[in-house]
PDB file of C-alpha atoms in Angstrom:
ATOM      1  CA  UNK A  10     102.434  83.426 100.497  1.00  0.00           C
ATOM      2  CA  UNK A  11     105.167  86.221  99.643  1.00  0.00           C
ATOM      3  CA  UNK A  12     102.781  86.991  96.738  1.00  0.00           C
ATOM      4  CA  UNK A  13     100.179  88.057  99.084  1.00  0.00           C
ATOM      5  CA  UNK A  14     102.347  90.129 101.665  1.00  0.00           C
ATOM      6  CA  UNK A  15     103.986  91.701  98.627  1.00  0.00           C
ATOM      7  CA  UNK A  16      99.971  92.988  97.767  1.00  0.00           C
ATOM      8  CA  UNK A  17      99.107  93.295 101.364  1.00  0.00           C
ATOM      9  CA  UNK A  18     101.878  95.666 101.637  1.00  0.00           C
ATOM     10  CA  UNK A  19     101.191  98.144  98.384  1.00  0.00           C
ATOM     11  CA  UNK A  20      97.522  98.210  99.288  1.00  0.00           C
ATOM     12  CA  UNK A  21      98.568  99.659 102.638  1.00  0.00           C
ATOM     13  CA  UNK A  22     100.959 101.895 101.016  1.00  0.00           C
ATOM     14  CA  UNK A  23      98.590 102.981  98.147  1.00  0.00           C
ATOM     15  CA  UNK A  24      96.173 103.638 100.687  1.00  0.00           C
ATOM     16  CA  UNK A  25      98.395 105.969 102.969  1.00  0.00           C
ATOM     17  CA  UNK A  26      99.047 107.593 100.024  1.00  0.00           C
ATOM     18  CA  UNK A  27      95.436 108.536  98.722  1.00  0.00           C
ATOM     19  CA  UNK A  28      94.579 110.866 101.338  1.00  0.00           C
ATOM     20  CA  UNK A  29      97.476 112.611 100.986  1.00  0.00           C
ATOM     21  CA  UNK A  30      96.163 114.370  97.979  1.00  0.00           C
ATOM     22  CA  UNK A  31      92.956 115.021  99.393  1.00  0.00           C
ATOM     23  CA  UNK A  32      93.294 118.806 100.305  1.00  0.00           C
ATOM     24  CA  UNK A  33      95.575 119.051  97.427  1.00  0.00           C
ATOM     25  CA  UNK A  34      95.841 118.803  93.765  1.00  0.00           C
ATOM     26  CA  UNK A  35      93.199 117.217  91.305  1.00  0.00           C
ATOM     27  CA  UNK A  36      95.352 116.576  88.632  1.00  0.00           C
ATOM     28  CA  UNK A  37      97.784 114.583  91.400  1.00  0.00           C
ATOM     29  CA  UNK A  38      94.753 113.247  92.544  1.00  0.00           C
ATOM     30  CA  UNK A  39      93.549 111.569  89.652  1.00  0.00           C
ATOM     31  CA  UNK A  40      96.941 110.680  88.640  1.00  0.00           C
ATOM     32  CA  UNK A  41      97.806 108.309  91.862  1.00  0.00           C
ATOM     33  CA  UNK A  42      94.787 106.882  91.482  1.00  0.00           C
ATOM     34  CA  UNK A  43      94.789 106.090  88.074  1.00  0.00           C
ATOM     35  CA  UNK A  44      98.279 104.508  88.819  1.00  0.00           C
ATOM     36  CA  UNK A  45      96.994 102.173  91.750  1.00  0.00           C
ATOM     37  CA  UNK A  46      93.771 101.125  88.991  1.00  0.00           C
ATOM     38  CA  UNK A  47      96.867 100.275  87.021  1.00  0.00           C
ATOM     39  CA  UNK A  48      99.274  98.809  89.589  1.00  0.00           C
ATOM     40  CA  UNK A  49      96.020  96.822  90.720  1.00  0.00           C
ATOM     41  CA  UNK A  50      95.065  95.166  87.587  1.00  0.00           C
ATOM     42  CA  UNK A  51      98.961  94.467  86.692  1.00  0.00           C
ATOM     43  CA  UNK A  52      98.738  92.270  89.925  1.00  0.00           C
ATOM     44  CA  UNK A  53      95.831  90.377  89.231  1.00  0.00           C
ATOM     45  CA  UNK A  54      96.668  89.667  85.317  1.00  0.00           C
ATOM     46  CA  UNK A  55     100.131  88.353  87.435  1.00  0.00           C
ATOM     47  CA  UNK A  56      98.484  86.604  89.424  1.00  0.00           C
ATOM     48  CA  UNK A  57      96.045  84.928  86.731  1.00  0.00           C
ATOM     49  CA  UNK A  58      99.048  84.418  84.551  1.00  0.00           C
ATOM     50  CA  UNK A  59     100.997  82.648  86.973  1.00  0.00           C
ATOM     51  CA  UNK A  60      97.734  80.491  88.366  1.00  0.00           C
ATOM     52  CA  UNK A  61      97.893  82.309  92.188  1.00  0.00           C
ATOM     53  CA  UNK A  62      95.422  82.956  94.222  1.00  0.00           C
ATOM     54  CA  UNK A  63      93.892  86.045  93.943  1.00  0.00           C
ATOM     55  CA  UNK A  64      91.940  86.412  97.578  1.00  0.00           C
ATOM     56  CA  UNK A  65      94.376  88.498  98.346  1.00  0.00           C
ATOM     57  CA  UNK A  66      93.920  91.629  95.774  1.00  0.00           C
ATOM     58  CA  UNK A  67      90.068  91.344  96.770  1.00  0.00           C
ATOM     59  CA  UNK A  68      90.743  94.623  99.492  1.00  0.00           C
ATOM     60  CA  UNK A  69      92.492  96.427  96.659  1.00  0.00           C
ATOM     61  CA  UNK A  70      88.845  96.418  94.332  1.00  0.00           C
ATOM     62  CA  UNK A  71      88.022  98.542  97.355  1.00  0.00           C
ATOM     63  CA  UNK A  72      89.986 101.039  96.512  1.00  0.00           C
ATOM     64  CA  UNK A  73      89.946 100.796  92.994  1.00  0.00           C
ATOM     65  CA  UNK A  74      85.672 101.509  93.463  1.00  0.00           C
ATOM     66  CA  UNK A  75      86.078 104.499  95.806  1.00  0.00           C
ATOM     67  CA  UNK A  76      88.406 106.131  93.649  1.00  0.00           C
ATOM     68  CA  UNK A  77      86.059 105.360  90.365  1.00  0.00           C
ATOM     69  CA  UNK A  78      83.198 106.607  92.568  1.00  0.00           C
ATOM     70  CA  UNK A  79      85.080 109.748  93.441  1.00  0.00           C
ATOM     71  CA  UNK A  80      85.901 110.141  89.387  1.00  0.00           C
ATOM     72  CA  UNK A  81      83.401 112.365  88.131  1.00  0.00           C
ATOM     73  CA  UNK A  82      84.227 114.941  91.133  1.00  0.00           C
ATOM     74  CA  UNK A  83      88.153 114.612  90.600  1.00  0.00           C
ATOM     75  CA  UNK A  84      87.557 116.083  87.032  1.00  0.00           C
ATOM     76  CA  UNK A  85      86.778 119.807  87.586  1.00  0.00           C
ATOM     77  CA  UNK A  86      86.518 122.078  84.347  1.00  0.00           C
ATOM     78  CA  UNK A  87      89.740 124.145  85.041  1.00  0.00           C
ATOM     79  CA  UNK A  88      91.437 120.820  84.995  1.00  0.00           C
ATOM     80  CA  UNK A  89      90.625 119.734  81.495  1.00  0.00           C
ATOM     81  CA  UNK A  90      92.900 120.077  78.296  1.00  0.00           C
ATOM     82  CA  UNK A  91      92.506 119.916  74.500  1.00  0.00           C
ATOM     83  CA  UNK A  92      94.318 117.355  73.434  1.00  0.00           C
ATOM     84  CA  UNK A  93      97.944 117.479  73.418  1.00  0.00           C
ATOM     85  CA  UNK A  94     100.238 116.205  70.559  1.00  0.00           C
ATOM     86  CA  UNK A  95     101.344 112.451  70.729  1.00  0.00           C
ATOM     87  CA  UNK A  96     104.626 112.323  72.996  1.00  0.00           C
ATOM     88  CA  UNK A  97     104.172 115.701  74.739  1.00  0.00           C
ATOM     89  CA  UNK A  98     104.343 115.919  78.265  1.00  0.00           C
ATOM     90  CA  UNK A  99     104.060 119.345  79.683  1.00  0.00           C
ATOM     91  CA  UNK A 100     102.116 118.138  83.147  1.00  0.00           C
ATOM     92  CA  UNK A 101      98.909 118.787  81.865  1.00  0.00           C
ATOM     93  CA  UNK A 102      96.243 116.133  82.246  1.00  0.00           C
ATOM     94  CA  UNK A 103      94.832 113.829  79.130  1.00  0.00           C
ATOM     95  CA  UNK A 104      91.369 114.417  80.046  1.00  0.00           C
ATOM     96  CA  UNK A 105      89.691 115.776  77.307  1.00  0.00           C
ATOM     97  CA  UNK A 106      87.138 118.940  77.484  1.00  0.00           C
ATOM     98  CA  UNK A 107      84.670 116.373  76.081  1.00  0.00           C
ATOM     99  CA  UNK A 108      84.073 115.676  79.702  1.00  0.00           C
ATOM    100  CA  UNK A 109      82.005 118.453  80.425  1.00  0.00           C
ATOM    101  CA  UNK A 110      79.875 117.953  76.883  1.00  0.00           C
ATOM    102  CA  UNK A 111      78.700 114.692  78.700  1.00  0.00           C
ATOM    103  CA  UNK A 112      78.709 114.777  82.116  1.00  0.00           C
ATOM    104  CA  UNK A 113      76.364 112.275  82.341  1.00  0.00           C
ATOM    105  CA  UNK A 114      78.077 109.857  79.994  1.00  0.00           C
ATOM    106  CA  UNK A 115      81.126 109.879  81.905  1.00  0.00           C
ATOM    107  CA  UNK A 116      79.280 109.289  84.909  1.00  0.00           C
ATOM    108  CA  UNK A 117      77.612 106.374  83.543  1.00  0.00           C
ATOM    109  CA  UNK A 118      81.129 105.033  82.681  1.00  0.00           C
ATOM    110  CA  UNK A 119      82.449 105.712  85.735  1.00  0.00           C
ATOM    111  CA  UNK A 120      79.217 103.325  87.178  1.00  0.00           C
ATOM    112  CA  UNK A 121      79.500 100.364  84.761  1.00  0.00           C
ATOM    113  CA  UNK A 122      83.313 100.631  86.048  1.00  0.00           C
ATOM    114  CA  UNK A 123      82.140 100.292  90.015  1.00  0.00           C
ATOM    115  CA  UNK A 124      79.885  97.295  88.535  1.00  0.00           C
ATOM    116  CA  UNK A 125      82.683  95.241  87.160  1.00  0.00           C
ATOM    117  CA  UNK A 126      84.761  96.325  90.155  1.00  0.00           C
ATOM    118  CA  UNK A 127      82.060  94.577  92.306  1.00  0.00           C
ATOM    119  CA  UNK A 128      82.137  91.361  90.117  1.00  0.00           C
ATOM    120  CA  UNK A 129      85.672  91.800  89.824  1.00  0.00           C
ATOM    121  CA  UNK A 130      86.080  91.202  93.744  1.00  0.00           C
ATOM    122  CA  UNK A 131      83.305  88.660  94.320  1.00  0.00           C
ATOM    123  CA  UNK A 132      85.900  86.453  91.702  1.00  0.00           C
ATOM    124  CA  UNK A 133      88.858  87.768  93.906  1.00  0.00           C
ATOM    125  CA  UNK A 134      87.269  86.666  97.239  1.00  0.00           C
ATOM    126  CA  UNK A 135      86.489  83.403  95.442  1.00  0.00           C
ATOM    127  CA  UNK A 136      89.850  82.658  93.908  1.00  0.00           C
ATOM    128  CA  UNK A 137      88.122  82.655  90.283  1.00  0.00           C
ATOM    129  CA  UNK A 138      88.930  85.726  88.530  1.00  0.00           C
ATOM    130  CA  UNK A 139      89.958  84.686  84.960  1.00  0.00           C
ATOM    131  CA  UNK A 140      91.601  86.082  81.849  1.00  0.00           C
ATOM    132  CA  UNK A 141      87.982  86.640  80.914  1.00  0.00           C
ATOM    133  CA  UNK A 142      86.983  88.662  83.851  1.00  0.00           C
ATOM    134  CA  UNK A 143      90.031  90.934  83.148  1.00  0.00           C
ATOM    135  CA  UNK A 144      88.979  91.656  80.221  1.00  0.00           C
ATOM    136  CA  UNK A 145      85.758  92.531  80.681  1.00  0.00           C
ATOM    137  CA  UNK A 146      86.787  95.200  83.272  1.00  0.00           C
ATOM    138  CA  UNK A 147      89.499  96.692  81.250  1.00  0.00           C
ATOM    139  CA  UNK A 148      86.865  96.939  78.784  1.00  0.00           C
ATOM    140  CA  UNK A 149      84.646  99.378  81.152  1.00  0.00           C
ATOM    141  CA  UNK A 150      88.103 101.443  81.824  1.00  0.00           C
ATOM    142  CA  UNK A 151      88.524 101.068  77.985  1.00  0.00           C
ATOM    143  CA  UNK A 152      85.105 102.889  77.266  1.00  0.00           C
ATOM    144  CA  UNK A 153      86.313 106.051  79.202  1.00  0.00           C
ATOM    145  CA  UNK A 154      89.528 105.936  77.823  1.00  0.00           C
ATOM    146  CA  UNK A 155      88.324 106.456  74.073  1.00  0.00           C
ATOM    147  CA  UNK A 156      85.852 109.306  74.468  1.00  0.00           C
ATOM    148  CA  UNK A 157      87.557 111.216  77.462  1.00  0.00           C
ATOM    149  CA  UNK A 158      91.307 111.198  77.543  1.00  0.00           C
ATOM    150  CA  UNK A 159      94.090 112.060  75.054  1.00  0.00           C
ATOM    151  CA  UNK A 160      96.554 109.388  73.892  1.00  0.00           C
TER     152      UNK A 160
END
């Protein structure tokens, strides 16, 4: 029961704080959502690990598929770096000017994530998501991750 309040209460919180960056900053942008994809999945591996239910996360797969949607318009060209040397962090952004060589590709990515974010909340709503279906949607996050952003 505290489990779900706990993610009741970020999912309201990450929520307030997504439209605060919508007149703003891209880079910002990205970044807090890339950090609630993050904070998201953390709580459902928890949740698998630990054998909870995980009806509760099943609103935050909403947010995690608008702001996937919203991805290949959060990535303007001005925005994009060459990659920067392992352990520097001068507040650019890791995406990688390989973006705009294949648009379409990291559109496409962007769409098999929404997909497994749509099976990934039909298992939330049911109470099954698994080890399994973690993995598999990692592994769509993991296919934009190799091609498109700097370690």
């Amino acid at each position: 029961m505290r489990f779900g309040i706990l993610a009741a209460g970020v999912a309201m919180a990450m929520a307030a704080a997504m439209p605060a960056f919508a007149q703003g900053d891209v880079i910002a942008e990205r970044r807090a959502g890339f950090r609630m994809l993050g904070q998201t999945m953390e709580a459902f591996t928890q949740a698998v690990n630990q054998r909870g239910d995980t009806r509760a996360l099943a609103p935050r797969v909403d947010q995690m598929t608008a702001f996937i949607n919203s991805l290949p318009n959060r990535v303007p060209t001005a925005s994009l770096t060459p990659p920067q040397p392992q352990g520097t962090n001068d507040g650019q952004t890791r995406a990688l000017a390989a973006i705009d060589g294949d648009r379409a590709g990291f559109a496409t990515r962007a769409s098999n994530a929404a997909a497994a974010f749509a099976t990934l909340k039909v298992a939330a709503e049911a109470g099954t998501v698994t080890a399994d279906t973690l993995r598999t949607v990692g592994a769509t996050c993991g296919a934009c991750h190799t091609p498109f952003r700097a370690r």
